[in-house]
PDB file of C-alpha atoms and ligand atoms in Angstrom:
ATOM      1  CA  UNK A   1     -15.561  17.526  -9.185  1.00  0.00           C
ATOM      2  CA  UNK A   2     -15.367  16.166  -5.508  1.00  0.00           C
ATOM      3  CA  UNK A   3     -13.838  13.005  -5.118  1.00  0.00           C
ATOM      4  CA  UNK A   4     -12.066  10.708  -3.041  1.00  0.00           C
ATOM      5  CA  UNK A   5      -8.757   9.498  -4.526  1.00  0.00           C
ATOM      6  CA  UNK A   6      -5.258   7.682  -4.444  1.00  0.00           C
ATOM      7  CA  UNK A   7      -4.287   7.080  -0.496  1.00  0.00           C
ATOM      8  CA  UNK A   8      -7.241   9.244   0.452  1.00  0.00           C
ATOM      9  CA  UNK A   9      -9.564   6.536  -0.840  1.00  0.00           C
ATOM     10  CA  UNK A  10     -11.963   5.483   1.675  1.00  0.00           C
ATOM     11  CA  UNK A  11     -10.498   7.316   4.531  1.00  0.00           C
ATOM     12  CA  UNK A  12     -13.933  10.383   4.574  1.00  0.00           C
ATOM     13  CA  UNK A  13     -11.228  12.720   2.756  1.00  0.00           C
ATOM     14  CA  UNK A  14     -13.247  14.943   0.554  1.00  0.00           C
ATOM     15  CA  UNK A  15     -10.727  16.006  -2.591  1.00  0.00           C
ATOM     16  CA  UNK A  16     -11.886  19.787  -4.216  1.00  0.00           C
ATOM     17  CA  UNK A  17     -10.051  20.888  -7.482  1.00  0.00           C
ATOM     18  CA  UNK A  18     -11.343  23.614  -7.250  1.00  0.00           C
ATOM     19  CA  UNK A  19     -12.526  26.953  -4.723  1.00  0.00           C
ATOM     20  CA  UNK A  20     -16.273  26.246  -5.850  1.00  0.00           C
ATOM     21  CA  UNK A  21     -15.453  22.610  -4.805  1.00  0.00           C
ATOM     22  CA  UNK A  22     -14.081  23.096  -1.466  1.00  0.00           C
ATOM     23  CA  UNK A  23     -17.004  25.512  -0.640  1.00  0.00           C
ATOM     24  CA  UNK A  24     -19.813  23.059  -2.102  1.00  0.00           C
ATOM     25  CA  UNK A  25     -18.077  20.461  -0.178  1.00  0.00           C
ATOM     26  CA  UNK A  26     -17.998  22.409   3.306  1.00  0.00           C
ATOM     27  CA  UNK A  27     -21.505  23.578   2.710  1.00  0.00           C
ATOM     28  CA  UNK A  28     -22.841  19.991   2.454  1.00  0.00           C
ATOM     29  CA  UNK A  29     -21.210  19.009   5.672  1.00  0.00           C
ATOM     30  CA  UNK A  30     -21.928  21.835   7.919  1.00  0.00           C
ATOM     31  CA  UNK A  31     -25.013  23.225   6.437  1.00  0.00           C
ATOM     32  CA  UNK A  32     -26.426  20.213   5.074  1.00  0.00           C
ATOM     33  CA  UNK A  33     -24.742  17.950   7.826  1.00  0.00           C
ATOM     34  CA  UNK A  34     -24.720  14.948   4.853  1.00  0.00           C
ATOM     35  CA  UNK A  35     -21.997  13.277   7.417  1.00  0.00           C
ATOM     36  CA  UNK A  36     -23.707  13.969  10.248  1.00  0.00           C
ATOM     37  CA  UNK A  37     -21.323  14.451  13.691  1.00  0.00           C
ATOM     38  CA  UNK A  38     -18.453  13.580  11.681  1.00  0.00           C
ATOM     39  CA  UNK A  39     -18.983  16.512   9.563  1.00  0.00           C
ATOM     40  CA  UNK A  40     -18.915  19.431  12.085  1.00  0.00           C
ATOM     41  CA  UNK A  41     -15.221  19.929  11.676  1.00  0.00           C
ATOM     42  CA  UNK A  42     -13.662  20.434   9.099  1.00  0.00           C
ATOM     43  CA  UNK A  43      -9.357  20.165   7.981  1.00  0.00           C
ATOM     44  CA  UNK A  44      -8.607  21.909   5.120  1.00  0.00           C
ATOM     45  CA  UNK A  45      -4.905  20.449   3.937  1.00  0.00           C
ATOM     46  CA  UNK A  46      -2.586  21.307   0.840  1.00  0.00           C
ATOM     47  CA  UNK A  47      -3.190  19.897  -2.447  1.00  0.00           C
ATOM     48  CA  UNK A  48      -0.323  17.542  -2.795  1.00  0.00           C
ATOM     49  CA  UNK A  49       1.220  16.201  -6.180  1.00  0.00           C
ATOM     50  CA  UNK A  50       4.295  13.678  -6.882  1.00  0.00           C
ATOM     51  CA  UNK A  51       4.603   9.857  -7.082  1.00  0.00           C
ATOM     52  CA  UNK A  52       3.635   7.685  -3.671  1.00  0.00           C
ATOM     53  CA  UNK A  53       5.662   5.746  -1.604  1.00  0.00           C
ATOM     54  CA  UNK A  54       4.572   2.703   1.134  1.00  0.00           C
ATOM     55  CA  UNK A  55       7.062   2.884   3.662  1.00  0.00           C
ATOM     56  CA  UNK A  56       6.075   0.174   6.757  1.00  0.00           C
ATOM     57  CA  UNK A  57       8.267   0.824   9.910  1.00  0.00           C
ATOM     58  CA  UNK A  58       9.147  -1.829  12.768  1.00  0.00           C
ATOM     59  CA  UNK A  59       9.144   0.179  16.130  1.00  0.00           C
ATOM     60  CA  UNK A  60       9.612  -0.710  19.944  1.00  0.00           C
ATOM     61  CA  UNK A  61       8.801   3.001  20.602  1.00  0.00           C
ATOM     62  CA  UNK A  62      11.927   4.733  20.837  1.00  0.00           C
ATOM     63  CA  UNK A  63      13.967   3.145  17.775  1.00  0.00           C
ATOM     64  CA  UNK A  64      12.241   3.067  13.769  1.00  0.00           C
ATOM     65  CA  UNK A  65      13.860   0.515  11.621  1.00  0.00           C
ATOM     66  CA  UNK A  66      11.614   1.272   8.160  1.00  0.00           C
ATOM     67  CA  UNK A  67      11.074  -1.719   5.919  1.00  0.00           C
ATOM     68  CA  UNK A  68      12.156  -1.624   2.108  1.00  0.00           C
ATOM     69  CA  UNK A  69       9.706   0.890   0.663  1.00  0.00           C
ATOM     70  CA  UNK A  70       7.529  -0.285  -1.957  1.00  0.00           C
ATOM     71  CA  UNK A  71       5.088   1.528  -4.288  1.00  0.00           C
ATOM     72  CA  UNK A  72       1.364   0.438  -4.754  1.00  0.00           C
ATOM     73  CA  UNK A  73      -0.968   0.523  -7.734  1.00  0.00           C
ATOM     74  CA  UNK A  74      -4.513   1.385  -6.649  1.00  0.00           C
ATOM     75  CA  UNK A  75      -6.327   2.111  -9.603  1.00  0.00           C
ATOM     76  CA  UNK A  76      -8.242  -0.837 -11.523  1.00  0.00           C
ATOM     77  CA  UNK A  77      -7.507  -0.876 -14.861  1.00  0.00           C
ATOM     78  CA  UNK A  78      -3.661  -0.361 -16.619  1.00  0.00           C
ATOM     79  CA  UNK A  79      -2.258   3.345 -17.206  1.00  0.00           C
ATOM     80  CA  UNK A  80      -3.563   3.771 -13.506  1.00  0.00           C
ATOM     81  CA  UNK A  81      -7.033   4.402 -15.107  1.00  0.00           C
ATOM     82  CA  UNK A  82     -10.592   3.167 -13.327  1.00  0.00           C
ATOM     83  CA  UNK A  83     -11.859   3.161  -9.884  1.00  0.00           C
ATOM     84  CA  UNK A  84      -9.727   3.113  -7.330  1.00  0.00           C
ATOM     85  CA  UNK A  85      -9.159   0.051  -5.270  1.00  0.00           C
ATOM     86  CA  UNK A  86      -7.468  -1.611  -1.738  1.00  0.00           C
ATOM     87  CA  UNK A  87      -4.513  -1.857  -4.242  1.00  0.00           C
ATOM     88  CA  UNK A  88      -4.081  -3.924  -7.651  1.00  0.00           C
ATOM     89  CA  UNK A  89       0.331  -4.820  -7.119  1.00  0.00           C
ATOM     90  CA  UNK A  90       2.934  -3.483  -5.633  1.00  0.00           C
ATOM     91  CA  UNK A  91       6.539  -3.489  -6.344  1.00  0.00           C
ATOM     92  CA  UNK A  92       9.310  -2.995  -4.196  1.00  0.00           C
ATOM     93  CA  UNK A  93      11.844  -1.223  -3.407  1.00  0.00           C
ATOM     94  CA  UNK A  94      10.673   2.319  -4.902  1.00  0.00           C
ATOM     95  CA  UNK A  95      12.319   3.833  -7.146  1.00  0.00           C
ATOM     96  CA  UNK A  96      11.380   7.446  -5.750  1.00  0.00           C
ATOM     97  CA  UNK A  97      12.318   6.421  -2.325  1.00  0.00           C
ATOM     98  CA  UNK A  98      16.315   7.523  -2.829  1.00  0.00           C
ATOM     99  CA  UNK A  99      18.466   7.485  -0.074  1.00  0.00           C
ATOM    100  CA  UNK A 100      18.432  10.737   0.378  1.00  0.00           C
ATOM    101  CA  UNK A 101      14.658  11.077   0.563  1.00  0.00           C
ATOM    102  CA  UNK A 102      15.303   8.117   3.119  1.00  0.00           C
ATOM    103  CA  UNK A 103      17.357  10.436   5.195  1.00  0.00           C
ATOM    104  CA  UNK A 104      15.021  13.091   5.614  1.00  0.00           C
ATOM    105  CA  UNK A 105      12.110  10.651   6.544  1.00  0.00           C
ATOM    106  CA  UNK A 106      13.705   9.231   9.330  1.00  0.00           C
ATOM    107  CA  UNK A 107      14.999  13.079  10.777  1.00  0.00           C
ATOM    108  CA  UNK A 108      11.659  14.544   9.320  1.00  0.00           C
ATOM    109  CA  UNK A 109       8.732  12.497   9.660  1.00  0.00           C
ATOM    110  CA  UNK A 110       9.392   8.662  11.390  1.00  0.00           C
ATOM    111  CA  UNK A 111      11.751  10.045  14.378  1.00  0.00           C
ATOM    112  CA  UNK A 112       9.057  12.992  14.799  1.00  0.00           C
ATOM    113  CA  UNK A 113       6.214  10.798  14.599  1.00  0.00           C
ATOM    114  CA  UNK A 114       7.333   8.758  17.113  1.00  0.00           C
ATOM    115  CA  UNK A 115       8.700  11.341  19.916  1.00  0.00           C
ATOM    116  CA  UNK A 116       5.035  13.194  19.318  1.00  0.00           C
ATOM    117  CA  UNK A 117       3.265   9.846  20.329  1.00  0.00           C
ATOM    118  CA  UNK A 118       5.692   9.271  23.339  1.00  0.00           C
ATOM    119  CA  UNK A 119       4.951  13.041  24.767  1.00  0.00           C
ATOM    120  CA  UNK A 120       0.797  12.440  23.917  1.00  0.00           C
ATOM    121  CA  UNK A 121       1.527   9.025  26.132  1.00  0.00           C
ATOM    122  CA  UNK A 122       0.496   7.018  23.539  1.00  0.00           C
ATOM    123  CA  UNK A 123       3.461   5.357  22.841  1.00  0.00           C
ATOM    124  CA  UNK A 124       3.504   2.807  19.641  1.00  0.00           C
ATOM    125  CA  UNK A 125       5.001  -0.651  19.361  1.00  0.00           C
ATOM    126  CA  UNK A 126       4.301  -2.340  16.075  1.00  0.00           C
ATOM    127  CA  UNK A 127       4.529  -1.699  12.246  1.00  0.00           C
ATOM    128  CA  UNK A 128       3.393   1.874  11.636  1.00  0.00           C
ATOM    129  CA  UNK A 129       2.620   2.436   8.053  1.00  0.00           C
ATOM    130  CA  UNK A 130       3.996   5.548   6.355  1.00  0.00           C
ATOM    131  CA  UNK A 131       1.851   6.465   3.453  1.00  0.00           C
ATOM    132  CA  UNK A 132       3.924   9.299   1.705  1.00  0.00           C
ATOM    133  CA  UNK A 133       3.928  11.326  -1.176  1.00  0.00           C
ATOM    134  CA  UNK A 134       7.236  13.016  -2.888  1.00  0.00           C
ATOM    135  CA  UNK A 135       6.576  16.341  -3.731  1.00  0.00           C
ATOM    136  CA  UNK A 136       8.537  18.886  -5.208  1.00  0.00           C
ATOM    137  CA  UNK A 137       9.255  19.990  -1.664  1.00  0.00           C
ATOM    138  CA  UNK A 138       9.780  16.874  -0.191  1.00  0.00           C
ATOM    139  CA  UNK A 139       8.703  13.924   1.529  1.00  0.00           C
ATOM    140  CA  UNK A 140       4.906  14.488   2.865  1.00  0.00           C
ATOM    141  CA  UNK A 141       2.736  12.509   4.768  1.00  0.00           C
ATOM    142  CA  UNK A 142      -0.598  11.321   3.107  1.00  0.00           C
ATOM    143  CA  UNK A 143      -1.417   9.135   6.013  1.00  0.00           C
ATOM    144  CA  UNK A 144      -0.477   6.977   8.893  1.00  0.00           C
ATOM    145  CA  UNK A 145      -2.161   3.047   9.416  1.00  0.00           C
ATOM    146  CA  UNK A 146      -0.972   1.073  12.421  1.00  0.00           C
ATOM    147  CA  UNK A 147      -0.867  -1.979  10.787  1.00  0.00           C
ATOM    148  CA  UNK A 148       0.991  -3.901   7.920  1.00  0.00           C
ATOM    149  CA  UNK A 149      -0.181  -2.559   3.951  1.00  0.00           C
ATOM    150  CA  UNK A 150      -1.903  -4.951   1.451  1.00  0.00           C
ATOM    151  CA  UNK A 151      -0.386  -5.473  -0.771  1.00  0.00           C
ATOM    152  CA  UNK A 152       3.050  -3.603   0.485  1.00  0.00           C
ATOM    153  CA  UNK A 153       3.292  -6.575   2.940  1.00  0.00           C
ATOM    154  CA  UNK A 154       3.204  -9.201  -0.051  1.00  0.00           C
ATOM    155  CA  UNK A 155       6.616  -7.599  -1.286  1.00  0.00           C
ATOM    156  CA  UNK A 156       8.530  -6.106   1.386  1.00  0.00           C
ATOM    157  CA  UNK A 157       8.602  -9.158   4.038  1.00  0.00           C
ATOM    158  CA  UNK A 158       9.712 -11.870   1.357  1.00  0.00           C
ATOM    159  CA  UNK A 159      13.044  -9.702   1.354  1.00  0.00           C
ATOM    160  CA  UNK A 160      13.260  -9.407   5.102  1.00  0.00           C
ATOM    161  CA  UNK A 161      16.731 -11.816   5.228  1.00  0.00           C
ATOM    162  CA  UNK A 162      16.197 -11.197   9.412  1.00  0.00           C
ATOM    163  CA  UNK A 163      13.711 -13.158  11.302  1.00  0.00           C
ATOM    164  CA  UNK A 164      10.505 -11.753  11.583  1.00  0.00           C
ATOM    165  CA  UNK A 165       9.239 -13.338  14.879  1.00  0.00           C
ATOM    166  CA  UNK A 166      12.340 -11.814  16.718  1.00  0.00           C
ATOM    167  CA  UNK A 167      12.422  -8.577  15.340  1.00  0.00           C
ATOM    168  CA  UNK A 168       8.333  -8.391  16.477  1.00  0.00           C
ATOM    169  CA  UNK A 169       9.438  -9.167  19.946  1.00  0.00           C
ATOM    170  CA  UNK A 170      12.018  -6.760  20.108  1.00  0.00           C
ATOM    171  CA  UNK A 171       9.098  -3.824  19.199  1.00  0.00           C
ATOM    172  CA  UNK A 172       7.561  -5.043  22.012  1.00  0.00           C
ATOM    173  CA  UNK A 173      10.575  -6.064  24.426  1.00  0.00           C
ATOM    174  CA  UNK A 174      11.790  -2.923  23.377  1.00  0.00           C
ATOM    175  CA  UNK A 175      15.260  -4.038  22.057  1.00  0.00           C
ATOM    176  CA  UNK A 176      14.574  -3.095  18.223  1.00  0.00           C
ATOM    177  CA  UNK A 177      17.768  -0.638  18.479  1.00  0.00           C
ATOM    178  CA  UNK A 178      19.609  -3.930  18.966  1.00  0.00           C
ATOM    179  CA  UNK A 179      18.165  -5.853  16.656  1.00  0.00           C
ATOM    180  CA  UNK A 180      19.267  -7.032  13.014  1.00  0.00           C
ATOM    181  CA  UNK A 181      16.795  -5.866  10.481  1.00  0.00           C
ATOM    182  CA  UNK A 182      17.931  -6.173   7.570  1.00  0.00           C
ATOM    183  CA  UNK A 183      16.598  -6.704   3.601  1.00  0.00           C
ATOM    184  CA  UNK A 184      17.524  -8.411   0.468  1.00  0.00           C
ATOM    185  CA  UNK A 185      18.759  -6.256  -2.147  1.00  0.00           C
ATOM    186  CA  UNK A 186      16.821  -8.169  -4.612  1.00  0.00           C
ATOM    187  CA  UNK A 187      13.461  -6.544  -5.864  1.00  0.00           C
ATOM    188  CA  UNK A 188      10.050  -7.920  -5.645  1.00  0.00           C
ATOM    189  CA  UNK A 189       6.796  -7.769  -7.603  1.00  0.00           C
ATOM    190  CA  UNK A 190       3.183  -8.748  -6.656  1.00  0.00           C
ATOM    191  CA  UNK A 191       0.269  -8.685  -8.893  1.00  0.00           C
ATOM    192  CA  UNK A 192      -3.366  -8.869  -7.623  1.00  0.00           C
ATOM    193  CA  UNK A 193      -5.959 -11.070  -9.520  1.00  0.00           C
ATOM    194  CA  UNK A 194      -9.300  -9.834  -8.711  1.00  0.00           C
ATOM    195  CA  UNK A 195     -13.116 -10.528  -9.745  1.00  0.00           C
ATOM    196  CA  UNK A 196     -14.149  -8.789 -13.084  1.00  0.00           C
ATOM    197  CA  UNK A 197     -16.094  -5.979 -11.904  1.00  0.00           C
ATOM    198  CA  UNK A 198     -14.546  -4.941  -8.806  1.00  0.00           C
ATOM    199  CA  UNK A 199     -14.081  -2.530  -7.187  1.00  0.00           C
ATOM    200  CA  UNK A 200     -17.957  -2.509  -7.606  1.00  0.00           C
ATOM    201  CA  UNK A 201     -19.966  -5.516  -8.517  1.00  0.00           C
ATOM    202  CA  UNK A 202     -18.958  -9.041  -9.177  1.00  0.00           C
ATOM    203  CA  UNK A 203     -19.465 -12.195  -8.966  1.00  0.00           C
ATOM    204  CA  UNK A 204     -18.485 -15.071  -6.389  1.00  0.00           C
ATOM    205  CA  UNK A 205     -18.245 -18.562  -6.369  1.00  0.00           C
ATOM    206  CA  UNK A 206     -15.786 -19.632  -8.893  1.00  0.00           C
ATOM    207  CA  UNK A 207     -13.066 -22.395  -8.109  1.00  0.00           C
ATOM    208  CA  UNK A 208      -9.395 -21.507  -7.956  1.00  0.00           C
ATOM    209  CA  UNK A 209      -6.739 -23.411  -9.136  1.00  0.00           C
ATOM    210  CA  UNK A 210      -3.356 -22.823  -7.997  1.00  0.00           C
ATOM    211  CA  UNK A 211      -0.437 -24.744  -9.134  1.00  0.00           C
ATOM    212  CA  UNK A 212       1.829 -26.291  -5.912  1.00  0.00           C
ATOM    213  CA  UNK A 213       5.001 -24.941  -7.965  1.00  0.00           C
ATOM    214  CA  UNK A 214       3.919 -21.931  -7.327  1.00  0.00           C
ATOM    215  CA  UNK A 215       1.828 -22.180  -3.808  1.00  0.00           C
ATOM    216  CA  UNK A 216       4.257 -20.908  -1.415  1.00  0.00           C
ATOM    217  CA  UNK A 217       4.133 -17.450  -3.123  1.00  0.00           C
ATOM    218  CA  UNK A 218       0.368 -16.694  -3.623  1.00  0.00           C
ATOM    219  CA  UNK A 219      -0.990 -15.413  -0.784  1.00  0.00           C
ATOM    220  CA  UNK A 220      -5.043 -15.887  -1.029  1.00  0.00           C
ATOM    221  CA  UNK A 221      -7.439 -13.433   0.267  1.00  0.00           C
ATOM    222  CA  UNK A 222     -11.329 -13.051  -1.252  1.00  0.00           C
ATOM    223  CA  UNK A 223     -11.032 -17.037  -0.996  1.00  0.00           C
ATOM    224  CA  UNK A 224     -13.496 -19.468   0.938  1.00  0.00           C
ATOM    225  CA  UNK A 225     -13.173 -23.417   1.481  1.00  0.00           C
ATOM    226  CA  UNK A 226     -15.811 -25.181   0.663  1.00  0.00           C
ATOM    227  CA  UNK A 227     -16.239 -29.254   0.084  1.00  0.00           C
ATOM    228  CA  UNK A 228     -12.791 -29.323  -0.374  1.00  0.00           C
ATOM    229  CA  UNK A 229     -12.813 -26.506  -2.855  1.00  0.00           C
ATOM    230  CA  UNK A 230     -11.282 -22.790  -3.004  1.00  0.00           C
ATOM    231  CA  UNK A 231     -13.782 -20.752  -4.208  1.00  0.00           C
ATOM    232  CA  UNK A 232     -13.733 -16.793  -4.722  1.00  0.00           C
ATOM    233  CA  UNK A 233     -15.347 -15.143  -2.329  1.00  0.00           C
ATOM    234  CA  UNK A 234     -14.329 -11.615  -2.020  1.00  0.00           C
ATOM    235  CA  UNK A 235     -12.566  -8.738  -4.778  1.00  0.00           C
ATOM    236  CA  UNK A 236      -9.005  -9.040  -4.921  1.00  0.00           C
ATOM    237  CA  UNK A 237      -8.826 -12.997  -5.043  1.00  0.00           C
ATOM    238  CA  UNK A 238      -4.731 -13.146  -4.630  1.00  0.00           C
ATOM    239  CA  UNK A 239      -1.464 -11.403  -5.047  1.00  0.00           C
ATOM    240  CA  UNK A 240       1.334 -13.516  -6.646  1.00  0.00           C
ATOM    241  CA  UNK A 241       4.637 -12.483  -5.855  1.00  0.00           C
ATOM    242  CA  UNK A 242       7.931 -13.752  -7.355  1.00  0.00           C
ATOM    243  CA  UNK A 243      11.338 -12.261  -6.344  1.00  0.00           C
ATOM    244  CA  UNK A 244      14.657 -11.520  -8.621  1.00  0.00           C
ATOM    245  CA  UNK A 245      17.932 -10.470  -8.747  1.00  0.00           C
ATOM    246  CA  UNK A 246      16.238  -7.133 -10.962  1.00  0.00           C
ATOM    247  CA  UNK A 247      12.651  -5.455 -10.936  1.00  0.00           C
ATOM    248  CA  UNK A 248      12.541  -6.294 -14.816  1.00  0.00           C
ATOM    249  CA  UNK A 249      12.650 -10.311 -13.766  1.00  0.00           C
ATOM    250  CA  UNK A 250      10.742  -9.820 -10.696  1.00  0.00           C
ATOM    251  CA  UNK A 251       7.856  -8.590 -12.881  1.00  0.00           C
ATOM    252  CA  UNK A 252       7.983 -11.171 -15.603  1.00  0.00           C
ATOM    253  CA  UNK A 253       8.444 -14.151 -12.975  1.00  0.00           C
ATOM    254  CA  UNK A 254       4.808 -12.285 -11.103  1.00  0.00           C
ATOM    255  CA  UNK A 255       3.507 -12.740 -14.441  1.00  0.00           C
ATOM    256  CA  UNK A 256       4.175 -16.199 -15.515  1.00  0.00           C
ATOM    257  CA  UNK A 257       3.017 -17.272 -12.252  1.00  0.00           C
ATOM    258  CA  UNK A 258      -0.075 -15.435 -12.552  1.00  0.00           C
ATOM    259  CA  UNK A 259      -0.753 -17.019 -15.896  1.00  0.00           C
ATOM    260  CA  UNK A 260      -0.504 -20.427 -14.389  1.00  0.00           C
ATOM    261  CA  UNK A 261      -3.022 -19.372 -11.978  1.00  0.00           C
ATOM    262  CA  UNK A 262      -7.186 -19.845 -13.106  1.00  0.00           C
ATOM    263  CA  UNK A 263     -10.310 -18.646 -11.805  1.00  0.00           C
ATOM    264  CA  UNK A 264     -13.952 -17.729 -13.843  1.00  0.00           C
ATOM    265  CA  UNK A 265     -14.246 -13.687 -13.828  1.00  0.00           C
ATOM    266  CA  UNK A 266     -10.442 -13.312 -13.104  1.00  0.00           C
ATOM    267  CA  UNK A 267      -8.464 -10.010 -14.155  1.00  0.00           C
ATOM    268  CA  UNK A 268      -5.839  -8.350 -13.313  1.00  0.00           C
ATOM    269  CA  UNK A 269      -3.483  -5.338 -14.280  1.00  0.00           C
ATOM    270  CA  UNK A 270      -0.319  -6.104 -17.103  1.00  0.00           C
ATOM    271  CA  UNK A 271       1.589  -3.115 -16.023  1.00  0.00           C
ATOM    272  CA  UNK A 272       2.326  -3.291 -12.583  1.00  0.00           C
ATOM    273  CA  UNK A 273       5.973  -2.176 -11.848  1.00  0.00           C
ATOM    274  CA  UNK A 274       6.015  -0.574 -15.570  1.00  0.00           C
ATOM    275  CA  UNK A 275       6.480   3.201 -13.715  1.00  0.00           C
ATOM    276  CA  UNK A 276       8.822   2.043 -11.154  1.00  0.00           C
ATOM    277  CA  UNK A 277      10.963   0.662 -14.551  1.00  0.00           C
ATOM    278  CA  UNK A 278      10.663   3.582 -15.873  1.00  0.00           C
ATOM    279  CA  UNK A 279      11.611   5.784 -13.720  1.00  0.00           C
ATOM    280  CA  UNK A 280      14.130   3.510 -12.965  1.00  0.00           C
ATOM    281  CA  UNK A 281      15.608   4.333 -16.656  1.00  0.00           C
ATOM    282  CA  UNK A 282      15.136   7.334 -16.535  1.00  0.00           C
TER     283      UNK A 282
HETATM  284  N1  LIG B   1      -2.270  -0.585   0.187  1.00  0.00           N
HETATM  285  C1  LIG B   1      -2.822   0.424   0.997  1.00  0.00           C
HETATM  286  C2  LIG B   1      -3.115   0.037   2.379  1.00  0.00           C
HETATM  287  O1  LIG B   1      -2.750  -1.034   2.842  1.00  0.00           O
HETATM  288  O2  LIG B   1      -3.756   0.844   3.059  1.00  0.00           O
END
C-alpha cells in the first residue's frame, strides 16, 4: 500500500512498494490532481533501506562542525510498531554513525551541501539538520530541516561541554572554524511521555507532576499553565533525559525519572535505546 513513513512522515512524500503503487499514486496526483498545484510534479527517488541517523550541524557558512549524532524512535508503540509520530526518544550518540561513516558525511554530503547553497546564493548560518539513512551503499540523505530536531536536541546539547551561546554567534559572525565545539563522551537517553491515543486522538487537561529532583532535565512541551497548574495540552507531553558514563545507565536513569513523573492518559515507549544497545553488542 501507499504510505507515508519513518523521516518521510508528514513531509507530502508518497511511499509505493510496489510498480502498481507508484503508478496509482502518480495517477491520483496528475490525473486526479488529489494535491492540487502541489501535485503537478512529480520526484520519483530510490527506495532506501538501513538504520537512521539525526545528525544536527552548527554552520557559519563556510565551516560544518556536526553535533553528536543521535538516533530517533518515531513509531508509537515498542518494537517500532504503531503510527508514526514527531518522535517517541532518542538516544545519542548512534551506534551506526562510525567514524568512518562520519568521514564520508562531512567529504560527501555536509561539505557538499553547504558549497551548493553558497553557489545558489543562499548561503546558511544556523543548525542544519541532517536526516540520514545508512544503506548498504552508504550514507544517504532522507532529508534536510533548518532547524534543531525534537527530540535529537533533548540529547545531543546536554553533551555539548562548549558554550552554546558562543558557538551560535560564531555561525553567524562567521568564526565557527575557530571555534571550540566540542562533546561529552558520555551517552544520553530521552524518553517521550505522551497522551494515550496519540498520534491520533486524546485527551487534554490532565495535571502534571514533576518532581524538582528531576526538573532541570524534563523539558515540557504539549503543556499549558493554568491557575497555577501544568496541565497537558498537546501529544508528546515531555522528554526526560538523564545522562551516563554508558548508554545502558543513560537508559535506566531516563527511566527512573520517567517513573517519578505522573500525568492521567500518560504512556510512553520501554524500549527506547534497546537497538542502539544492541547493535552496540553486536
Ligand atoms: N525528530 C525529527 C525531527 O525533528 O524532524
Amino acid at each position: 500500500m501507499i504510505k507515508a513513513d519513518g523521516l518521510a512522515l508528514g513531509k507530502g512524500v508518497i511511499i509505493a512498494q510496489t510498480k502498481a503503487d507508484a503508478q496509482d499514486a502518480v495517477r491520483a496526483m496528475m490525473e486526479q490532481k488529489k494535491f492540487g498545484k502541489s501535485g503537478e510534479q512529480v520526484v520519483i527517488e530510490e527506495f532506501l533501506e538501513g538504520p537512521e541517523v539525526s545528525v544536527l550541524a552548527f554552520t557559519d557558512g563556510n565551516c560544518v562542525k556536526p553535533m553528536i549524532s543521535s538516533m530517533d524512535h518515531k513509531r508509537a508503540l515498542d518494537g517500532d510498531k504503531g503510527l508514526n509520530t514527531g518522535g517517541m526518544g532518542t538516544i545519542a550518540p548512534n551506534p551506526y554513525y562510525t567514524k568512518e561513516i562520519a568521514d564520508r558525511c562531512m567529504k560527501e554530503i555536509f561539505l557538499p551541501t553547504i558549497d551548493a547553497m553558497n553557489k545558489e546564493g543562499r548561503t546558511f548560518k544556523g543548525c542544519l539538520y541532517f536526516g540520514l539513512m545508512i544503506t548498504k551503499d552508504g550514507p544517504k540523505v532522507i532529508e534536510y530541516n533548518c532547524r534543531f530536531g525534537d527530540p535529537e536536541t533533548q540529547v545531543v546539547l546536554p553533551l555539548l561541554q562548549s558554550d552554546l551561546l558562543t558557538v551560535m554567534q560564531a555561525t553567524t559572525n562567521g568564526t565557527l572554524a575557530e571555534t571550540d565545539v566540542s562533546f561529552s563522551d558520555k551517552s544520553a537517553c530521552c524518553v517521550i511521555m505522551a497522551s494515550k491515543g496519540y498520534p491520533l486522538a486524546y485527551e487534554k487537561g490532565f495535571e502534571l507532576t514533576i518532581p524538582a529532583a528531576v526538573k532541570d532535565s524534563v523539558y515540557v512541551a504539549g503543556a499549558v499553565q493554568k491557575d497555577g497548574k501544568l496541565l497537558t495540552s498537546g501529544g508528546r507531553v515531555l522528554g526526560a533525559t538523564a545522562t551516563a558514563a554508558t548508554l545502558k545507565d543513560a537508559i535506566d536513569a531516563a527511566y527512573k525519572k520517567v517513573e517519578t513523573i505522573h500525568f492521567d492518559n500518560a504512556f510512553y515507549r520501554r524500549d527506547i535505546g534497546q537497538r542502539a544497545l544492541a547493535a552496540k553488542e553486536g
